[in-house]
Coordinates of C-alpha atoms in Angstrom, one line a residue:
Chain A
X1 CA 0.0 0.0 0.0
X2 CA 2.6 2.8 1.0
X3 CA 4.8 1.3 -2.0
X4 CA 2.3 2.2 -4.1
X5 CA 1.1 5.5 -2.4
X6 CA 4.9 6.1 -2.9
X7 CA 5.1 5.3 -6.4
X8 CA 2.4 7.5 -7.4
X9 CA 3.7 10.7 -6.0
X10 CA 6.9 9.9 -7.4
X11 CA 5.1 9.4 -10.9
X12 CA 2.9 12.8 -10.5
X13 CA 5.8 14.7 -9.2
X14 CA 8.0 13.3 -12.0
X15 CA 5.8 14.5 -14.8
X16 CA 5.3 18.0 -13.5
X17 CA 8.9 18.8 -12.0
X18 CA 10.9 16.6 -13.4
X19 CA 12.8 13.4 -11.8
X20 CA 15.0 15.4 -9.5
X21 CA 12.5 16.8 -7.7
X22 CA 10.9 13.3 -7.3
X23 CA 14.2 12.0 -5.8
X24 CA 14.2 15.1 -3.8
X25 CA 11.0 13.9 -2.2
X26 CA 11.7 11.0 -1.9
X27 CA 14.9 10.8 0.3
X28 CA 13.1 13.8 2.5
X29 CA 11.5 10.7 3.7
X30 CA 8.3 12.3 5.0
X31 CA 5.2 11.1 3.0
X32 CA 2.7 14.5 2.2
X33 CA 0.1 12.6 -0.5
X34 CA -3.7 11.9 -0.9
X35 CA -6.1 11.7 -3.4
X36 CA -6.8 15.7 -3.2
X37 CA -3.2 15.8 -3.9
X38 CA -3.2 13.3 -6.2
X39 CA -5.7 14.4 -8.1
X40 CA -4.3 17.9 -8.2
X41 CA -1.1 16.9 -9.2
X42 CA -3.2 14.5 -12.3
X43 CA -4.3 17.9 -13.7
X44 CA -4.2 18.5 -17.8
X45 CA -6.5 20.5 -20.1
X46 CA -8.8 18.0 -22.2
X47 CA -9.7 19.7 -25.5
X48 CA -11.9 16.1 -27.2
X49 CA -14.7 15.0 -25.2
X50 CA -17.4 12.5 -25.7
X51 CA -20.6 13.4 -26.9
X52 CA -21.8 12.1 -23.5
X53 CA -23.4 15.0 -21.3
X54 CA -22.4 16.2 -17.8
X55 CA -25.2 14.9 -15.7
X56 CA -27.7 17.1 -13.4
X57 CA -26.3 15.9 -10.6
X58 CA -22.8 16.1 -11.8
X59 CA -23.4 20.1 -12.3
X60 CA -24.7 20.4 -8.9
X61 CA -22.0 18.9 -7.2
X62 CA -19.2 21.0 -9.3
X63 CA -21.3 24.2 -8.5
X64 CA -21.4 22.9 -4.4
X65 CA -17.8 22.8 -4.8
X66 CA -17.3 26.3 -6.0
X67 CA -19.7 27.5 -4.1
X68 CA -17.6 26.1 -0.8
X69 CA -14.3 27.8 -2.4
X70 CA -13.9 30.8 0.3
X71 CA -15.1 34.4 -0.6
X72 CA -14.3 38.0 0.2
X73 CA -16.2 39.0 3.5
X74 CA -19.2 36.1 2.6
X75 CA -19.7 38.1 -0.4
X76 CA -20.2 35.8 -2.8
X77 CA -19.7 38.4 -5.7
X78 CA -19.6 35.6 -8.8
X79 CA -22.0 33.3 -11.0
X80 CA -21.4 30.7 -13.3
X81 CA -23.9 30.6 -16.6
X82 CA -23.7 26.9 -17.9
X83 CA -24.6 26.4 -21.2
X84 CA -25.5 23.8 -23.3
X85 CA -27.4 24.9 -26.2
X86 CA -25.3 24.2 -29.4
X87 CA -26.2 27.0 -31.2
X88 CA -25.3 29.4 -28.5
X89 CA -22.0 27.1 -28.0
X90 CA -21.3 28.1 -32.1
X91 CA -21.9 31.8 -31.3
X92 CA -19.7 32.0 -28.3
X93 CA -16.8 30.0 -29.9
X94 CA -16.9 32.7 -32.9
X95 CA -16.6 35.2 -30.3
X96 CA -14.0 33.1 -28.1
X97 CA -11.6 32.4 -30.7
X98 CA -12.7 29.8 -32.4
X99 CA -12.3 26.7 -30.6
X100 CA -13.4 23.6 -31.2
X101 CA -13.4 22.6 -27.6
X102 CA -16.0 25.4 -27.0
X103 CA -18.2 25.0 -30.4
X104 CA -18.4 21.1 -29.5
X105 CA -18.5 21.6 -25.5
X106 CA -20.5 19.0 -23.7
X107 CA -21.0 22.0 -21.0
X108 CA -19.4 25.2 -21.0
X109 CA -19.2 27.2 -17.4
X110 CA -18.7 30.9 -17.6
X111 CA -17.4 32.3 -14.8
X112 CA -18.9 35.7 -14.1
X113 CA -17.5 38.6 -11.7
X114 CA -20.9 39.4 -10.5
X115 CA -21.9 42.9 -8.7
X116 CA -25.1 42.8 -10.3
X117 CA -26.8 41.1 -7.5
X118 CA -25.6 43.4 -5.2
X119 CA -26.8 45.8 -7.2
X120 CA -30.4 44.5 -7.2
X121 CA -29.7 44.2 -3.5
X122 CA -29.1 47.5 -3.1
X123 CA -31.8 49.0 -5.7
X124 CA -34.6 47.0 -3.6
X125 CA -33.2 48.7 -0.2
X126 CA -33.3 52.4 -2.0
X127 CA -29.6 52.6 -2.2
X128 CA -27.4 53.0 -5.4
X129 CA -23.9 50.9 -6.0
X130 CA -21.8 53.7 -5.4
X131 CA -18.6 51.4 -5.0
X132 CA -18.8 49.4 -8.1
X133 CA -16.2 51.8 -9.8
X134 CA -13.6 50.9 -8.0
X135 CA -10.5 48.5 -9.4
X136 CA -10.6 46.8 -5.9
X137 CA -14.5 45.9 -6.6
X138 CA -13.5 44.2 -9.9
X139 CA -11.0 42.6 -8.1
X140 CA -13.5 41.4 -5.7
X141 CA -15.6 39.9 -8.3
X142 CA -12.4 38.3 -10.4
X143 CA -10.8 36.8 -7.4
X144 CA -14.4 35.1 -6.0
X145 CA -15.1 34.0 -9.5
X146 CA -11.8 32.5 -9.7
X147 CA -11.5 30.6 -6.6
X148 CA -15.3 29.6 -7.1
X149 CA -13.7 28.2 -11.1
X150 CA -10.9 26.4 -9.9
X151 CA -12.9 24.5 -7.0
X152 CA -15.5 23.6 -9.8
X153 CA -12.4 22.6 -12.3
X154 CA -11.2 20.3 -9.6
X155 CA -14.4 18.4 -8.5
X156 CA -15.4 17.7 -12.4
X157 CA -11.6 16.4 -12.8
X158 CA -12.4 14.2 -9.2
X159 CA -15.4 13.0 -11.3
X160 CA -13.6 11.4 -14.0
X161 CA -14.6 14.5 -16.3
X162 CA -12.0 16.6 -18.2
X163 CA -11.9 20.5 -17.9
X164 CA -10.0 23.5 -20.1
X165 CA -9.9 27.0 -19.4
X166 CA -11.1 29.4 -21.8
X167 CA -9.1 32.9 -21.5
X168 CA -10.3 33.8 -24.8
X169 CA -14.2 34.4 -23.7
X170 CA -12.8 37.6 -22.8
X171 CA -12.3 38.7 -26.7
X172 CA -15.2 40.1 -26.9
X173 CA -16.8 41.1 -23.5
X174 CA -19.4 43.2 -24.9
X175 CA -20.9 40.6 -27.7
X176 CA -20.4 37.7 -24.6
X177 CA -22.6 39.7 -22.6
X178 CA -25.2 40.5 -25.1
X179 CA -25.6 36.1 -25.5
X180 CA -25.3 35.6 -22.3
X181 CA -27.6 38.4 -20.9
X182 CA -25.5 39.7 -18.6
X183 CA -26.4 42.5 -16.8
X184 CA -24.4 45.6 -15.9
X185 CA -21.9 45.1 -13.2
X186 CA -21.3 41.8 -14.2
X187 CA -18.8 40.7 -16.8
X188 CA -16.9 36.9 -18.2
X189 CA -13.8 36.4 -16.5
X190 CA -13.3 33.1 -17.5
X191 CA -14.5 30.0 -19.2
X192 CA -14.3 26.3 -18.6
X193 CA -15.5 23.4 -20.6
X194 CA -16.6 20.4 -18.8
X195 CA -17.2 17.0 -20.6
X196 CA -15.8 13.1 -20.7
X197 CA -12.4 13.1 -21.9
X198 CA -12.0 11.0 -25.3
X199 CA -10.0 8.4 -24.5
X200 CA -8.3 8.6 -28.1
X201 CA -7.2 12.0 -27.9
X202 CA -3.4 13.1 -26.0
X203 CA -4.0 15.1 -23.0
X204 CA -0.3 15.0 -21.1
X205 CA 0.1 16.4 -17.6
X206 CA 2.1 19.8 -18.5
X207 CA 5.8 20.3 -17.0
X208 CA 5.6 23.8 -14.4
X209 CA 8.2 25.7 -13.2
X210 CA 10.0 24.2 -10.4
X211 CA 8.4 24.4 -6.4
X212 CA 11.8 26.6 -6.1
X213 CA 11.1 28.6 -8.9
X214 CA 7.7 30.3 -7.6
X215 CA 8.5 29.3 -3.9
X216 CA 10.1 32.6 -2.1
X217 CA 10.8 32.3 1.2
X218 CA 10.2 35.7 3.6
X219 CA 11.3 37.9 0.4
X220 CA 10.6 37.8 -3.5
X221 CA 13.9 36.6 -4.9
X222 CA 14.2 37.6 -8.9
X223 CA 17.9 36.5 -9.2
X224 CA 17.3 33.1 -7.7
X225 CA 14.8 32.3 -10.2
X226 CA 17.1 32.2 -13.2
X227 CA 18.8 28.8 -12.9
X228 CA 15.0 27.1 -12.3
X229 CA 14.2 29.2 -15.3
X230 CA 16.7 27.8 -17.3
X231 CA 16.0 24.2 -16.1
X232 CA 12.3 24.6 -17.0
X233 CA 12.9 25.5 -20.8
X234 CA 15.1 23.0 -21.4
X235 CA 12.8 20.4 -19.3
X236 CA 9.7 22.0 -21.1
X237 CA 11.4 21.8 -24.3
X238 CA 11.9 18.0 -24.3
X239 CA 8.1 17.8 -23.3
X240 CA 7.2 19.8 -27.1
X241 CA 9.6 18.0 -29.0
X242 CA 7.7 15.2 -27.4
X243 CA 4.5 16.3 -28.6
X244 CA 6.0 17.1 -32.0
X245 CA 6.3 20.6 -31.8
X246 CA 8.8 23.1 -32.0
X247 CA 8.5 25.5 -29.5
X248 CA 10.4 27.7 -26.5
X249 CA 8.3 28.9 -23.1
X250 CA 11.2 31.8 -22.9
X251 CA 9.8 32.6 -26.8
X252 CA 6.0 32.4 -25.7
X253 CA 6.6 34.5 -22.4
X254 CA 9.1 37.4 -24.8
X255 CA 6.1 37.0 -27.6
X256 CA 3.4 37.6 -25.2
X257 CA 4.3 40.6 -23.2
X258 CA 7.6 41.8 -25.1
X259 CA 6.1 42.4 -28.8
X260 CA 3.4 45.2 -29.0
X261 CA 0.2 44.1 -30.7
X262 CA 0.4 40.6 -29.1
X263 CA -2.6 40.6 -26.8
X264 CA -4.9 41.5 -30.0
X265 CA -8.8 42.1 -29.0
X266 CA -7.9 41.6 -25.5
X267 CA -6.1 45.7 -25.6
X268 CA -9.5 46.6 -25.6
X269 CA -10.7 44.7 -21.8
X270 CA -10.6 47.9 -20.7
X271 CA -12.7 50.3 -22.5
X272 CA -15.3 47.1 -22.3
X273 CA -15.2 46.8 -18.7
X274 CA -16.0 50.2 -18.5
X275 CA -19.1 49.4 -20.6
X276 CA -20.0 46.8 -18.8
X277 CA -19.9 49.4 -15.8
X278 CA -17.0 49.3 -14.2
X279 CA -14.9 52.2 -14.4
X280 CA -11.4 51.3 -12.7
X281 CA -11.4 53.6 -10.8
Chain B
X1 CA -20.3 2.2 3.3
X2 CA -22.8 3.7 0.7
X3 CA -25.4 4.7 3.4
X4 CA -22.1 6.4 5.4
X5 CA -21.3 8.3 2.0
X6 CA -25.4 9.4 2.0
X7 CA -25.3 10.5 5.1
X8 CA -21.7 12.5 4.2
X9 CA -22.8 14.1 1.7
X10 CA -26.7 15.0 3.4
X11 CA -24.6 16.3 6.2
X12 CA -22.2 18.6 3.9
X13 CA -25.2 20.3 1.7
X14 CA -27.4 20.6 4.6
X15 CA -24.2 23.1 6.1
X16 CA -24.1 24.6 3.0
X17 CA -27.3 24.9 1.9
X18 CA -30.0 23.9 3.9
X19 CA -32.1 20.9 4.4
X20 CA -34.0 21.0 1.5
X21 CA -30.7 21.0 -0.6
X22 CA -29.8 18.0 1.2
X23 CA -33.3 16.2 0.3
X24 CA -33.5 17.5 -3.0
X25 CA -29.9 15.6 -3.9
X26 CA -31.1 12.5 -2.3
X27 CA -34.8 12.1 -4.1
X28 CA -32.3 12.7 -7.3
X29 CA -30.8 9.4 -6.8
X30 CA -27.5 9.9 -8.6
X31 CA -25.0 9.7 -6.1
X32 CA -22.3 12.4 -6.7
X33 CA -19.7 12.4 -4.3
X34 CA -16.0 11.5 -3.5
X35 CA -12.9 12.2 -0.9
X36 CA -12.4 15.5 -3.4
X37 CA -16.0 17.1 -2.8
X38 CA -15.9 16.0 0.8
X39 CA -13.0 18.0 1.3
X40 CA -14.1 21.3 -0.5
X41 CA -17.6 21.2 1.1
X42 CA -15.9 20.6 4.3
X43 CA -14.3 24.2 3.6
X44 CA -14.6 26.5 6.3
X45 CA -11.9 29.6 7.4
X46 CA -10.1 29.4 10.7
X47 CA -8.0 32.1 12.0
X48 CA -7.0 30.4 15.4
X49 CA -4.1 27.8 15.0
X50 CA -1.7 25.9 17.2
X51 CA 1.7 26.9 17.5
X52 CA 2.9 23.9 15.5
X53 CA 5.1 24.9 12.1
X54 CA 3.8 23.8 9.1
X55 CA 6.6 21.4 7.6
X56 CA 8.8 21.7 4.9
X57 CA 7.1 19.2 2.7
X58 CA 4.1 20.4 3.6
X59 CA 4.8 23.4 2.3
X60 CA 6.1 22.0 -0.8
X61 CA 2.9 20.0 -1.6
X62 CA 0.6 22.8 -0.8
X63 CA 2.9 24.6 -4.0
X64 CA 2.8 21.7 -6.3
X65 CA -0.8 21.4 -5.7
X66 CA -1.0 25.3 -6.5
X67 CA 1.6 25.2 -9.3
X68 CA -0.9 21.9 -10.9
X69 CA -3.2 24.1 -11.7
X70 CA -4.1 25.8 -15.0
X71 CA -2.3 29.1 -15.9
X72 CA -3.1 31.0 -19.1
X73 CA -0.8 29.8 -21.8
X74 CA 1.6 28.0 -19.9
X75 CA 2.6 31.3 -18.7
X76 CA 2.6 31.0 -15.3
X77 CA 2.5 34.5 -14.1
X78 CA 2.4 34.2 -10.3
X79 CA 4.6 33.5 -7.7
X80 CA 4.4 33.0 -3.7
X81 CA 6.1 33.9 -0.7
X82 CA 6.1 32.1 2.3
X83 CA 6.6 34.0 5.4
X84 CA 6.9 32.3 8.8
X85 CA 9.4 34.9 10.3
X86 CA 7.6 36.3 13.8
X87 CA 8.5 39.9 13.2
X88 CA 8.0 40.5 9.6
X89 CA 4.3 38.7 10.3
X90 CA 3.7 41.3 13.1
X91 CA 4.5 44.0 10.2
X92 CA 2.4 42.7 7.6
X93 CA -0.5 42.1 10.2
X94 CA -0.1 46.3 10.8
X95 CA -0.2 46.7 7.0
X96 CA -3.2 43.5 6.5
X97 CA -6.1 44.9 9.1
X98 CA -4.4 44.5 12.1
X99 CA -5.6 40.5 12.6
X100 CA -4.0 38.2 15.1
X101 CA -4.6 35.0 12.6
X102 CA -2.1 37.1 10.4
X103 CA 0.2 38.1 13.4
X104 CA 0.2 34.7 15.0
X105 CA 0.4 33.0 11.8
X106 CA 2.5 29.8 11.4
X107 CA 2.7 30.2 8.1
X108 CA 1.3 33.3 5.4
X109 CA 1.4 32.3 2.1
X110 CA 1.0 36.0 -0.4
X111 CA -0.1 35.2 -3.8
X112 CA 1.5 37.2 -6.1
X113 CA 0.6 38.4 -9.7
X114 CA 3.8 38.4 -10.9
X115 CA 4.7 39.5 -14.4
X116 CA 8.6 40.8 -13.0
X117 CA 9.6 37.0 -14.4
X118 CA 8.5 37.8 -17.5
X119 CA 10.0 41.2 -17.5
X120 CA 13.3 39.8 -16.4
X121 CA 12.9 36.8 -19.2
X122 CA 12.1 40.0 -21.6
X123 CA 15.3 42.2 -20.9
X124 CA 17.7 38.9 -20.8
X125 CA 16.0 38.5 -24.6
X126 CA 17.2 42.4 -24.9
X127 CA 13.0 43.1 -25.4
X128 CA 10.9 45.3 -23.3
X129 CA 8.0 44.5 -21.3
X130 CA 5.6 46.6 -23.6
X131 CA 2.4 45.0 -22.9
X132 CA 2.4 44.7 -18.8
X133 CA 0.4 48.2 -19.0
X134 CA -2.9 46.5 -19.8
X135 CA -6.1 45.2 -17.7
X136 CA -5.6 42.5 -19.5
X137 CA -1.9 41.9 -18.3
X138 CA -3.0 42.4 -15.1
X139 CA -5.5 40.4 -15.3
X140 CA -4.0 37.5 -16.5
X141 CA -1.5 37.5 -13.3
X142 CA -4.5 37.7 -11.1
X143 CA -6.1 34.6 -12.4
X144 CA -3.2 32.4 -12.2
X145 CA -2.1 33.3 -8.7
X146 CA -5.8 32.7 -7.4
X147 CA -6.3 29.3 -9.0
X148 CA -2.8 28.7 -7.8
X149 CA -3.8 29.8 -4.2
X150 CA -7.1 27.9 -4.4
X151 CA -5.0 24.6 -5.1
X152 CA -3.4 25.5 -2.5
X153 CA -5.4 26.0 0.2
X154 CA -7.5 22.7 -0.8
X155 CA -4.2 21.2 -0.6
X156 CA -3.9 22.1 2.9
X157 CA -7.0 21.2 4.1
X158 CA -6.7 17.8 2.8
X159 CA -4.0 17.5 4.3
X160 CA -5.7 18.7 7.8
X161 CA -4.5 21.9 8.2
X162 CA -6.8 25.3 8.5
X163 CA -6.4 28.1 6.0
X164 CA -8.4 32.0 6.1
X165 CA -8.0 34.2 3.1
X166 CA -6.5 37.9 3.7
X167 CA -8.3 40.0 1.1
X168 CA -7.1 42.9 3.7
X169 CA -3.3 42.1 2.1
X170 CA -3.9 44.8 -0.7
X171 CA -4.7 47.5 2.4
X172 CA -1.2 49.0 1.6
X173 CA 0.7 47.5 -1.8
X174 CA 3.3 49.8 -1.5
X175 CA 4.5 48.9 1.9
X176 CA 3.8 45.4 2.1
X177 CA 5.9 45.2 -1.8
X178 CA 9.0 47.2 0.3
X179 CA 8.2 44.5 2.9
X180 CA 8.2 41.3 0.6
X181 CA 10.9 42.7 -1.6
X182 CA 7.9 42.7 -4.5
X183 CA 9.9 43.7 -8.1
X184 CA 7.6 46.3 -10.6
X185 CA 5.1 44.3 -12.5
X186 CA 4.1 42.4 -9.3
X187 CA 2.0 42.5 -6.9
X188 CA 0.1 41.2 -3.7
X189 CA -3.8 39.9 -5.3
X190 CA -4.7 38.1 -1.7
X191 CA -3.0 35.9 1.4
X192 CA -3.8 33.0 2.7
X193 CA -2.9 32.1 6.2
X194 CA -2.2 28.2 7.0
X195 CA -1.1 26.1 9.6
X196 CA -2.8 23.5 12.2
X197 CA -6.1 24.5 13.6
X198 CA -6.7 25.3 17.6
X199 CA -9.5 22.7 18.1
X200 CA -10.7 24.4 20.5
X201 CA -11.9 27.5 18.9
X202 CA -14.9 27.3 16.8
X203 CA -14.8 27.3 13.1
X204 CA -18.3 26.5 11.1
X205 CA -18.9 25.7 7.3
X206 CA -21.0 28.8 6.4
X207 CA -24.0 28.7 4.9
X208 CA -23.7 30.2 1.0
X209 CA -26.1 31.2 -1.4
X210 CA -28.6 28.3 -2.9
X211 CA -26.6 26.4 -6.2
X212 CA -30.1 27.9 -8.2
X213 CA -29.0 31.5 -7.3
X214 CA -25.6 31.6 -8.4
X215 CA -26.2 29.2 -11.5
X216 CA -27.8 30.1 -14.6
X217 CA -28.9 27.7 -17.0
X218 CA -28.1 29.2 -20.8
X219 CA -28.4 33.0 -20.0
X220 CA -28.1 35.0 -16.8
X221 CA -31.3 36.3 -15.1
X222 CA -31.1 38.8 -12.2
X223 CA -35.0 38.4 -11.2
X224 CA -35.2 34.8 -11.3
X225 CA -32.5 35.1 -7.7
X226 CA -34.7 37.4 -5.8
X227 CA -36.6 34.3 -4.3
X228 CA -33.6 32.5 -3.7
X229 CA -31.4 35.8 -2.4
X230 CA -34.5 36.2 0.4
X231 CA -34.1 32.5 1.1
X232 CA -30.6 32.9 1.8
X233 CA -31.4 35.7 4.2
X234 CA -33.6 33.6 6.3
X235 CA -31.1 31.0 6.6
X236 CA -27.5 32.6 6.8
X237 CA -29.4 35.4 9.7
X238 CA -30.2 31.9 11.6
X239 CA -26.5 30.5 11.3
X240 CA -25.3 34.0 13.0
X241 CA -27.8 34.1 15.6
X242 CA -26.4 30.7 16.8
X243 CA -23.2 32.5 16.6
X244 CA -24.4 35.2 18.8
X245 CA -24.0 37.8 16.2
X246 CA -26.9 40.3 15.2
X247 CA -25.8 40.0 11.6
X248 CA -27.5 40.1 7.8
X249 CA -26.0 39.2 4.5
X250 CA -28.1 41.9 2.8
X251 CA -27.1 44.9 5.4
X252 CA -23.0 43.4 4.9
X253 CA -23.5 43.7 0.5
X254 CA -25.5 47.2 0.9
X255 CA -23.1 48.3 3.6
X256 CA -19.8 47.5 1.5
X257 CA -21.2 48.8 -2.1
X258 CA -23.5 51.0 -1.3
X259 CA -21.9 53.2 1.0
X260 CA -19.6 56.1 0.2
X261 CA -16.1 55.1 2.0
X262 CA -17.0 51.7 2.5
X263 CA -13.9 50.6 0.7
X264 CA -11.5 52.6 2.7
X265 CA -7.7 52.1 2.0
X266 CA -8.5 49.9 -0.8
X267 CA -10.4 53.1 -2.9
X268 CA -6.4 53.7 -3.6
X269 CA -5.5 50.4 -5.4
X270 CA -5.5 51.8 -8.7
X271 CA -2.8 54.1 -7.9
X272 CA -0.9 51.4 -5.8
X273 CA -1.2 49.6 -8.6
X274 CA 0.5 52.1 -11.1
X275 CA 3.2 52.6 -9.1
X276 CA 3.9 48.8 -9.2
X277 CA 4.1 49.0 -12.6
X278 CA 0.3 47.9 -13.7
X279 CA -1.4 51.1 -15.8
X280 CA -4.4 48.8 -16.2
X281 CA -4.6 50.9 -19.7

């Protein structure tokens, strides 16, 4: 039993970090592992489900569990919009780059920063929602949404189902909104498609950056991080050349944030937040 | 062992949501439920801990749980510090609200939306971090360091530890980024306070919203809540009697966004946030 308890955490620490970090582990000699962890640790995006649907009960149980993610003062400022419908599923994957994994999406959950409830709240108590300008009120709803999202991600995974984020629902905020009938004060952060995993399709558990590497202890090192950083694009690069592609994380982070132009539709979050009423302030 | 799972899982939604949550799943039929689920129903915050440390691999499993999870793009744009030093924890609990669980903690862990990697990545490429200036940048960091800290602090609690949240960490960015040695283009989004609870203080699953309030099926509708948002009422104002507190959800959500100053300190993120290198443009 602890042999095998053993060799799993070496397996799932393996795949993520590397074997050094699993030998690491191993001769600390003290045995951190369960079936959370485990299951954690299993994470990968599936992008080819099934046609099989995500029961009733299924979505319950993944809502429970982001509902039981914690939230700023109780405040519950999020709601998920699960849809189904397959020709709403075609609109919102023209609008959310044009994935297949959203226009063929057994279930798709948008996440939603929602201070439109509290909005209603305070309509029907004569008061107006003076404080939903501010950035730390988006950041209220973002960070309850997200905690609420990745609770959900990890009970469908504990399920047997497969998961992938959507960053791209945020392309075009105002057109989501419109489909979705959002309300003011309310806005996509992100999306996550929910479905049985095809069992022909690749889904490999991705290499991270070492523990070390986004571990700090007492102070934020930069320096330190260098030699991790290294270690991760050559470890990361063996896992593309794998996968048959020829590709560099250092070239995707430089591409991403270091070439203007790069984040496309998404320049434009925040003129659309600001329709969507909030201000940033 | 299937009526001890029943019961289990009667006994988490009632907590959550009330009886007739409870009933409701169990005239379903479809029994839903695993060690996973268990453990994020089971989710409540504690702020009182023994003075036990939290141990080294521990520490490390709680990361590569957080470090599991999904980050836009592979991108990774978070990091974390771990602070168990007594007198830098009495400084961040002046700058955090003044709270003993973060004074007393054994262990804060400060989630960090960190883009300073990338910018570091960028200049070694002799490139410029020309796209950290938009909501969208920003953004992206505060997703990945909250479903990073949400892996976390399931992590932890599977493992038996406690864990509270401390939104109050962006009180003063500027400080607490002298404090943690925070680089431009990162910053603090949220804490999260672990270690091993005091069981002798009290610390309750809370009630939360109903799952048919916060989830829409196809398209979001504000009215169809109002039932369920009065509901909710009624049931979270009976949880804080028993707590002895003359409390309502309603009065907290008009108190915070409906009332001029209600956000205090944190009306001056944006600026804190410009000065760490985030425009939000």
């Amino acid at each position: 039993m602890t042999d095998t308890v053993v060799a799993g955490r070496r397996a799932a620490l393996a795949l993520r970090y590397g074997t050094a970090e699993a030998e690491r582990a191993e001769l600390a000699g003290e045995l951190v592992w369960n079936e959370v962890l485990a299951t954690q640790l299993a994470h990968r995006s599936v992008r080819k489900f099934l046609p099989d649907s995500v029961s009733e009960e299924q979505l319950r149980a993944i809502v429970a569990a982001a509902s039981s993610a914690a939230s700023s003062s109780n405040l519950q400022l999020w709601s998920v919009v699960a849809v189904t419908d397959r020709d709403r599923l075609g609109r919102i994957a023209a609008l959310a780059g044009n994935q297949d994994a959203v226009r063929n999406a057994p279930l798709l959950l948008v996440w939603v920063a929602d201070l439109a409830r509290a909005g209603r709240i305070a309509e029907q108590n004569d008061r107006d929602l003076v404080n939903a300008g501010f950035v730390e009120s988006a950041l209220l709803g973002v960070v309850d949404a997200t905690l609420a999202a990745q609770n959900a991600a990890l009970a469908a995974e504990s399920l047997g189902l497969g998961t992938v984020y959507i960053g791209a629902i945020r392309n075009h905020p105002t057109e989501l909104a419109e489909e979705l009938n959002l309300p003011a004060h309310s806005f996509a952060v992100v999306g996550l498609v929910v479905g049985h995993p095809d069992p022909t399709a690749a889904a490999e558990v991705k290499p991270r950056l070492g523990v070390d590497v986004v571990l700090h202890r007492e102070q934020y090192d930069l320096e330190a991080q260098e030699a991790g950083t290294a270690e991760y694009e050559a470890r990361i690069s063996a896992f593309y050349r794998e996968q048959g592609l020829a590709d560099s994380w250092i070239e995707r982070v430089v591409g991403r944030f270091a070439t203007p132009g790069a984040l496309g539709v998404r320049e434009g979050l925040k003129e659309a937040l600001e329709r969507r009423g909030f201000d940033l302030n």
